[in-house]
Short mmCIF file of C-alpha atoms in Angstrom, two decimals:
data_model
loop_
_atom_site.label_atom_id
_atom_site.label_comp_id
_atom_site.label_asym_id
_atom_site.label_seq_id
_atom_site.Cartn_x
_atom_site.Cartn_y
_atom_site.Cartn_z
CA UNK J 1 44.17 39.52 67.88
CA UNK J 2 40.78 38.61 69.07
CA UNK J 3 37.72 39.86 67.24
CA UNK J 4 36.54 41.94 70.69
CA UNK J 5 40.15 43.36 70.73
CA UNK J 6 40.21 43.86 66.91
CA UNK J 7 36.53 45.79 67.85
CA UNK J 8 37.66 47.81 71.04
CA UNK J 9 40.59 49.39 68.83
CA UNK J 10 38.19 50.20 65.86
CA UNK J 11 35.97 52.22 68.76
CA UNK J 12 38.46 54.24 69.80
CA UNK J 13 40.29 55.27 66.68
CA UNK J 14 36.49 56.29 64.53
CA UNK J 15 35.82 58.64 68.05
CA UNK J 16 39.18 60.40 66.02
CA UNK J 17 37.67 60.52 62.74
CA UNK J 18 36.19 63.77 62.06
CA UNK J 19 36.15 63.15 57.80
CA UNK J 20 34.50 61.23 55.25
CA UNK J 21 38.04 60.51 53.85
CA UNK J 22 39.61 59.57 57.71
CA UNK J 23 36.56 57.00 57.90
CA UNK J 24 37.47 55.54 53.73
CA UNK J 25 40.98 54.70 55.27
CA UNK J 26 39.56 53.44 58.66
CA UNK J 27 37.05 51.02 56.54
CA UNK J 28 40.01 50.20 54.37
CA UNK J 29 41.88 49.27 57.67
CA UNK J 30 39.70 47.12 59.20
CA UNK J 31 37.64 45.58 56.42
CA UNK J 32 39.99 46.11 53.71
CA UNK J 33 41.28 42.89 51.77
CA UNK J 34 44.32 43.60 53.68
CA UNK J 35 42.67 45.08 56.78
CA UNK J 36 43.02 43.76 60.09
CA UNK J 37 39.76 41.61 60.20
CA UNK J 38 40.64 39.85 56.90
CA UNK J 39 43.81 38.90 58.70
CA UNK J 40 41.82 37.03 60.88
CA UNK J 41 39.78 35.08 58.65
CA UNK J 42 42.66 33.95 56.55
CA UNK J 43 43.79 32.45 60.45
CA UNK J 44 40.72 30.46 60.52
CA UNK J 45 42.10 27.35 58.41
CA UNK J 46 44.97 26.88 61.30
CA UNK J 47 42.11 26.55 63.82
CA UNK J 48 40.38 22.92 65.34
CA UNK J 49 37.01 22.87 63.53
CA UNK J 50 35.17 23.96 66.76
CA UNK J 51 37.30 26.58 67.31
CA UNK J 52 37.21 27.50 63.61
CA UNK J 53 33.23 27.74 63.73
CA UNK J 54 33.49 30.45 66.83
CA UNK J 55 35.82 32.12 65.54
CA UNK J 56 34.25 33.05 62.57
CA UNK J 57 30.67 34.07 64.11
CA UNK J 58 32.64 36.69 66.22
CA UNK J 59 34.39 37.78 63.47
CA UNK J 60 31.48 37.92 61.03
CA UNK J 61 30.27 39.78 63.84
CA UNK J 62 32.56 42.01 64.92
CA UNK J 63 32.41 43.05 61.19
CA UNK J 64 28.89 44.18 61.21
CA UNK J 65 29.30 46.42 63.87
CA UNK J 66 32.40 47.95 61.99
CA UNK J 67 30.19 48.47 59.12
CA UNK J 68 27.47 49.29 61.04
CA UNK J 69 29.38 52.10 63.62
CA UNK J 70 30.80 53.41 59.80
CA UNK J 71 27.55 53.71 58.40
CA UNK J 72 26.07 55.22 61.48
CA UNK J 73 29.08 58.32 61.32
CA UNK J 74 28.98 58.85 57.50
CA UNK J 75 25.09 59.57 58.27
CA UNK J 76 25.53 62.03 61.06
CA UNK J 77 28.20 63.80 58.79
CA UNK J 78 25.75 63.94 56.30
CA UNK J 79 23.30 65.43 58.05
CA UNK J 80 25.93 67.88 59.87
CA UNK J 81 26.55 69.38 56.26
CA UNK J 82 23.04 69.34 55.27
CA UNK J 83 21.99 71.53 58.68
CA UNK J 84 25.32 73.94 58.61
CA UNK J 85 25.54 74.75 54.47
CA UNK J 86 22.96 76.86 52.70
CA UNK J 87 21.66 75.61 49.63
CA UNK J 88 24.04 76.40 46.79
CA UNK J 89 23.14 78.34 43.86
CA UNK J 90 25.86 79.52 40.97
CA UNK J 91 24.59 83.64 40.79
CA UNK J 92 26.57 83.95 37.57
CA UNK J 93 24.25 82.01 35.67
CA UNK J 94 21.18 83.21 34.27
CA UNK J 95 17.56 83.06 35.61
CA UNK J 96 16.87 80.63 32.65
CA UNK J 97 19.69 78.27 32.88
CA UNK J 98 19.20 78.76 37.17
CA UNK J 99 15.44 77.63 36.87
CA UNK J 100 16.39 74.78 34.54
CA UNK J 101 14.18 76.20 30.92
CA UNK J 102 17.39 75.93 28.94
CA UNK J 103 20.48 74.01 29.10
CA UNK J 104 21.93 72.91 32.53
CA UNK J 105 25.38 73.05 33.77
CA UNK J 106 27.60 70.32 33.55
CA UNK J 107 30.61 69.02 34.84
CA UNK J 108 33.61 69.28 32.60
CA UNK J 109 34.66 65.33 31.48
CA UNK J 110 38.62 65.71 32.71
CA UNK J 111 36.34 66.61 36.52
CA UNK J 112 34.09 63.59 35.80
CA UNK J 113 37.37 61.54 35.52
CA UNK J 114 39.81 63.24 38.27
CA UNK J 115 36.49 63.11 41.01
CA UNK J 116 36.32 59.25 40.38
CA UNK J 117 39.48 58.56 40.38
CA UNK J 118 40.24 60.35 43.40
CA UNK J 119 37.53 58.28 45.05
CA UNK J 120 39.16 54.85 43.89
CA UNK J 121 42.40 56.06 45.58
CA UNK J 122 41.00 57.52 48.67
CA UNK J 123 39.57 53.57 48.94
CA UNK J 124 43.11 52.07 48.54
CA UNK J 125 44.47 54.46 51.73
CA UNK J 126 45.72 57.29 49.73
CA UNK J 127 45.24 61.16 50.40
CA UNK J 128 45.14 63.66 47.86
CA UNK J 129 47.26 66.82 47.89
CA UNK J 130 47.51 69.82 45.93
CA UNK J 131 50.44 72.05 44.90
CA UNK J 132 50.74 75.70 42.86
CA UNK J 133 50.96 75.94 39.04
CA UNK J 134 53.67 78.58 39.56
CA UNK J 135 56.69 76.80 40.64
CA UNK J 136 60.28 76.64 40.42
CA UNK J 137 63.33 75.19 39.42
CA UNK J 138 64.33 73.49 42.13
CA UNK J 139 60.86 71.52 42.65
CA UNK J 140 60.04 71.20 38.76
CA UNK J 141 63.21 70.06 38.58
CA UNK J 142 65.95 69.90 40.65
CA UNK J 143 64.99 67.85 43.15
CA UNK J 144 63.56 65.71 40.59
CA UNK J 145 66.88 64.66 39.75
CA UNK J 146 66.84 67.55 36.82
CA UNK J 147 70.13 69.16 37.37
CA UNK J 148 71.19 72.42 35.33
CA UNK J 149 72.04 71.65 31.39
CA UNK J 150 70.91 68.19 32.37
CA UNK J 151 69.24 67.32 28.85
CA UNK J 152 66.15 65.16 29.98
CA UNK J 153 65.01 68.63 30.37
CA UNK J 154 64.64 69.26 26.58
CA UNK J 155 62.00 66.64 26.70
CA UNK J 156 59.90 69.08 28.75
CA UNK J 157 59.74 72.59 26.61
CA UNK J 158 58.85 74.69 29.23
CA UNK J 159 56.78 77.98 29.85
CA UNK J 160 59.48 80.17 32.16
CA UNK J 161 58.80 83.31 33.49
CA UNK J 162 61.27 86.56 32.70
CA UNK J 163 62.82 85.96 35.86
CA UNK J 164 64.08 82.70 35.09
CA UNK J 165 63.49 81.03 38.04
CA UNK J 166 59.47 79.91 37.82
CA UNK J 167 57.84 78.57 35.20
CA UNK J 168 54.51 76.99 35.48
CA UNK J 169 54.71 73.63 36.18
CA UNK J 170 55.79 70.89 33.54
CA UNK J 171 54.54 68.07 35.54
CA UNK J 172 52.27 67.30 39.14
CA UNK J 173 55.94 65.30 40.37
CA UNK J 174 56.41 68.33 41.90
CA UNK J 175 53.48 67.93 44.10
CA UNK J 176 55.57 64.91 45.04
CA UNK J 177 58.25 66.69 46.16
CA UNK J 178 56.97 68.59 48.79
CA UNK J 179 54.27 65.59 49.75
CA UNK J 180 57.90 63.78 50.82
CA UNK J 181 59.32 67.13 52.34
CA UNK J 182 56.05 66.78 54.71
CA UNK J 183 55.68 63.68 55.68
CA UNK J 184 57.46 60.27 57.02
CA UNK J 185 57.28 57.10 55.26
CA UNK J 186 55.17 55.00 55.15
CA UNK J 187 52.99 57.10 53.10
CA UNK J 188 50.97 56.85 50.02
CA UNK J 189 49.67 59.95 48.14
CA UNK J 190 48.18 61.17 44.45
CA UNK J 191 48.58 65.06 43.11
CA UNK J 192 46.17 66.08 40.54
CA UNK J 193 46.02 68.96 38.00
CA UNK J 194 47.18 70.93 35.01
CA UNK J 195 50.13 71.23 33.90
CA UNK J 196 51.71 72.94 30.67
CA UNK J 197 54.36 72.45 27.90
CA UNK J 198 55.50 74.11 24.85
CA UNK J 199 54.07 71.09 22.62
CA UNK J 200 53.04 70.86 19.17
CA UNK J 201 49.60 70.40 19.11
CA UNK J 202 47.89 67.18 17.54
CA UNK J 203 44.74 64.58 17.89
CA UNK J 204 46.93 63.08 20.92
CA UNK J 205 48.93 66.59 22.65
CA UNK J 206 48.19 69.92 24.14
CA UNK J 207 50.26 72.24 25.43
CA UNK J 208 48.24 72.25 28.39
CA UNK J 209 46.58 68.78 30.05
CA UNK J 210 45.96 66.70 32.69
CA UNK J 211 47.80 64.61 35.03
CA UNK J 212 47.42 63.01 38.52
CA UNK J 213 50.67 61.09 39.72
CA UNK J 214 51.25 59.22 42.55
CA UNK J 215 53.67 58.09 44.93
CA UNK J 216 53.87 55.42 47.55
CA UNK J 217 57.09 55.06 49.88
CA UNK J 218 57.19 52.20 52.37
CA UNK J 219 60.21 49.37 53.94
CA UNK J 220 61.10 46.57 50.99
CA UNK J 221 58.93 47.67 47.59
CA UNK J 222 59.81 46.48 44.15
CA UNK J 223 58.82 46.54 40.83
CA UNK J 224 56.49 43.42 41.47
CA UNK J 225 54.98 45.75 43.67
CA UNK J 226 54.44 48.51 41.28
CA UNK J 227 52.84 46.02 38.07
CA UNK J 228 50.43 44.85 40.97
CA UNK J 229 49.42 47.93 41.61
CA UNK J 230 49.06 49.41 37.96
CA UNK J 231 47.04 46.33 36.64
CA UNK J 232 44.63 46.72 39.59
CA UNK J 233 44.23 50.04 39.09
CA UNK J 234 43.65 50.21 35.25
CA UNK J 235 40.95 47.54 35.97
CA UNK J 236 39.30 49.60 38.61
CA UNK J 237 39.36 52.66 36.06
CA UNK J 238 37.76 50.55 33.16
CA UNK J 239 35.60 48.49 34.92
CA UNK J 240 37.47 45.36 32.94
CA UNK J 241 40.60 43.95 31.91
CA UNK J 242 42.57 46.03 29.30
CA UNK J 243 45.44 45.02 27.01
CA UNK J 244 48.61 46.65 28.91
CA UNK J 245 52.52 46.40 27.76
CA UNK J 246 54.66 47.58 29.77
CA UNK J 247 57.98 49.45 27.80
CA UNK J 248 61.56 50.28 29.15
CA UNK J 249 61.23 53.92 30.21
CA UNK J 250 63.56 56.93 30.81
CA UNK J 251 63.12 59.66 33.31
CA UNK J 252 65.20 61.23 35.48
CA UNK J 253 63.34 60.76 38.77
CA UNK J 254 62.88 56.96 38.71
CA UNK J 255 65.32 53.94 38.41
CA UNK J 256 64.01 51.45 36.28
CA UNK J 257 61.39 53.50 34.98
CA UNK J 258 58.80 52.12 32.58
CA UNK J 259 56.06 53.29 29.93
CA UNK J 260 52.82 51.44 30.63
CA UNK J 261 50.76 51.11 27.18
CA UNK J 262 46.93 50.53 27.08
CA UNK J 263 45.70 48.96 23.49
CA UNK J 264 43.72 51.88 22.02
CA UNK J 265 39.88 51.94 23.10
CA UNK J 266 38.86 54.18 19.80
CA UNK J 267 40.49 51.91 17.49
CA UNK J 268 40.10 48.69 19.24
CA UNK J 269 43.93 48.25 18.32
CA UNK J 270 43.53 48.71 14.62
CA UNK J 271 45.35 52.11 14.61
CA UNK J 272 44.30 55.36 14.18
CA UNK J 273 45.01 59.16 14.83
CA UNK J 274 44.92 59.39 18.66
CA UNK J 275 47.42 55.98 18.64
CA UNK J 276 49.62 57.28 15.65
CA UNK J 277 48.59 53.68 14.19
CA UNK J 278 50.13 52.04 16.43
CA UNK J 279 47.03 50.17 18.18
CA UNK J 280 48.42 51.55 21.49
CA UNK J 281 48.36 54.41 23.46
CA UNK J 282 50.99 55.77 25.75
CA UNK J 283 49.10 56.43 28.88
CA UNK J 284 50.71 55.80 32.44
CA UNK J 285 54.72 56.46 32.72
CA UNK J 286 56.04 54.36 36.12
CA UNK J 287 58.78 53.39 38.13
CA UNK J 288 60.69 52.71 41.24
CA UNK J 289 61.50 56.30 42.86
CA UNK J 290 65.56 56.95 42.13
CA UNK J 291 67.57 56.82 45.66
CA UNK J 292 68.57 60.71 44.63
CA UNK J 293 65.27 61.78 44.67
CA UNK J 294 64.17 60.33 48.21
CA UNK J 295 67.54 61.77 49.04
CA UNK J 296 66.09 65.02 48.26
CA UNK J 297 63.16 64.56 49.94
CA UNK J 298 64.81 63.53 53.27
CA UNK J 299 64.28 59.85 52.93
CA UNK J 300 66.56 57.21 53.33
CA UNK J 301 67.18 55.34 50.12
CA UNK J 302 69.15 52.56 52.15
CA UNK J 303 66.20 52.05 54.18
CA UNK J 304 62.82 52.87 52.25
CA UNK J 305 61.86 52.41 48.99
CA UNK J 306 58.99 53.34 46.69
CA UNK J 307 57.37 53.93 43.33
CA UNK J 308 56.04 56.33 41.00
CA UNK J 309 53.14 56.92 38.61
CA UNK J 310 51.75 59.07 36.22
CA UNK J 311 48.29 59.37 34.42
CA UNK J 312 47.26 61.32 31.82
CA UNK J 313 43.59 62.19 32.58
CA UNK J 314 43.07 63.92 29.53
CA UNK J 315 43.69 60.78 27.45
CA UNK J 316 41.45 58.52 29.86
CA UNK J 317 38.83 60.87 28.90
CA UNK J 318 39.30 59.98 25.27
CA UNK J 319 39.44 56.02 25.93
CA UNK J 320 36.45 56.52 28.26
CA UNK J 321 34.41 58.38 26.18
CA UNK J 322 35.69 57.72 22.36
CA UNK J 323 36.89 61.11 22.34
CA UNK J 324 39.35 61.16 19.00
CA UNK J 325 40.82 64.35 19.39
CA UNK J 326 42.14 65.69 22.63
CA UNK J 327 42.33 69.41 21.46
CA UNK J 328 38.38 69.08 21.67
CA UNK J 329 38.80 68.69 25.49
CA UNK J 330 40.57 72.36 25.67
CA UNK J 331 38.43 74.19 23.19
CA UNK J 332 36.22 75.97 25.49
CA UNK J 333 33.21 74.68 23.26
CA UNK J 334 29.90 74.53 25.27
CA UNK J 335 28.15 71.90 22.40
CA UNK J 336 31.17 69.51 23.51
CA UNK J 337 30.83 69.50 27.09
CA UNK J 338 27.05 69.85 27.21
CA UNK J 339 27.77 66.32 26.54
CA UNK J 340 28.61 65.25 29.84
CA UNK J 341 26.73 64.58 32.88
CA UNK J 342 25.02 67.65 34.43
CA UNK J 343 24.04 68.49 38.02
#
């Protein structure tokens, strides 16, 4: 496609975009490192050297006005909120704290972690749903390849209601679920939230935590795919390269599935508490989505494929911030989260 062309499309589809989010996965599109204008570039070598010199001026240009057009609509948005929203102001705090003579408010550290992570993903093309903490069998499990008396679901002791049928949610793969009941492949998505389980508590569990897990379904994905994918995002979450293993993994709703292991940031791999000695921490469960489950979801196993990820947020809040015990996170203690960054 010519750079004009490549332009002329851009045009029409950011007249569409009404979002900050619809113009991330527009940017991504275009000027991604798998966007359409970086598909041109990488053309360039095939090109006579005359040729190759014009061609890239109109693409270098055509990719300033992309930027430029992007930059241009994220400004009027801004503005648009600025003019429509009145300023904010929290009425449950107290004139004190309000006018800024005593301790400020402060965003709680798993928020700090789930907002920027949300942002790295909205950058790779993905959206972000949501789902209820009151859910039932069939999505917490079921359809997760979690039949009745199946016993994977021992693993998960579970908080049920007295009717038997909800619970509150054991995992966010249930956000998964009815992501794939909604939409067609190809399609790429994260859930984030809380979820709970009857755990015994220690420097490294809580009955209640964090998770954000992810799915992406698409024609011809493998596990090459998936390690890809994991590495660059661990190294987008810790700024740097981080000592990963990857582990042979059980669980139901993925075939292979995988246990992704970061060497422990409060120990530096020496062992300690929060890494049960070990030097490594358990952090990011994977795997290629079972053919049962997209069954489930109305997808074609014979023709799509796709993989699966989880993150505990809570416990990249402890590497992040050398926090040793992750019952500290839940305590409710204002001295621990004054901490943290504040409006």
């Amino acid at each position: 496609m010519q750079p004009e062309h490549l332009f002329q499309s851009f045009v029409t589809e950011i007249e569409t975009a009404d979002t900050k989010q619809a113009l991330e996965r527009l940017k991504a599109k275009y000027l991604g490192k798998k966007g359409s204008l970086n598909t041109i570039l990488k053309g360039l070598g095939a090109l006579a050297p005359e040729m190759r010199k014009e061609m890239g001026q109109r693409a270098n240009q055509c990719k300033h006005r992309i930027a430029a057009r992007i930059s241009e609509k994220t400004e009027q948005m801004d503005r648009a909120e600025q003019e429509t929203c009145l300023p904010w102001q929290d009425i449950t705090l107290t004139p004190a704290i309000t006018a800024g003579t005593d301790k400020t408010a402060g965003f709680h550290p798993a928020t700090l972690i789930q907002r920027e992570l949300e942002d790295i993903f909205i950058s790779m093309g993905y959206e972000i749903l949501d789902g209820p903490h009151i859910e039932d069998d069939y999505h917490n499990f079921e359809a997760l390849n979690f039949p009745p008396g199946h016993p994977a679901r021992d693993m998960q002791d579970t908080f049920w209601f007295r009717d038997g049928v909800h619970l509150l949610r054991t995992h966010t793969s249930c956000i998964q679920v009815r992501g794939m009941a909604e939409k067609k492949p190809p399609f790429r998505f994260v859930g984030p939230g809380k979820v709970f389980r009857a755990e015994a508590t220690d420097p490294s569990h809580e009955m209640a935590f964090h998770q954000m897990e992810g799915m992406m379904v698409d024609k011809g994905l493998c596990v090459a795919n998936l390690i890809y994918f994991m590495k660059e995002l661990l190294n987008a979450v810790f700024g740097t390269n981080v000592d990963v293993r990857l582990r042979p993994g059980y669980f139901p709703f993925v075939e292979p599935g995988f246990e992704l292991d970061i060497a422990c940031l409060i120990c530096k791999g020496k062992g300690c508490p929060v890494c049960k000695k070990t030097g490594w921490l358990e952090l990011l469960p994977c795997g290629m989505v079972h053919p049962r489950v997209l069954s489930y979801g109305g997808i074609d196993p014979d023709i799509h494929s796709g993989f699966a990820f989880g993150l505990g947020l809570d416990r990249l809040v402890m590497m992040r911030y050398g926090i040793d015990d992750i019952r500290l996170i839940h305590s409710g203690d204002l001295s621990f989260v004054s901490q943290f960054a504040a409006y």
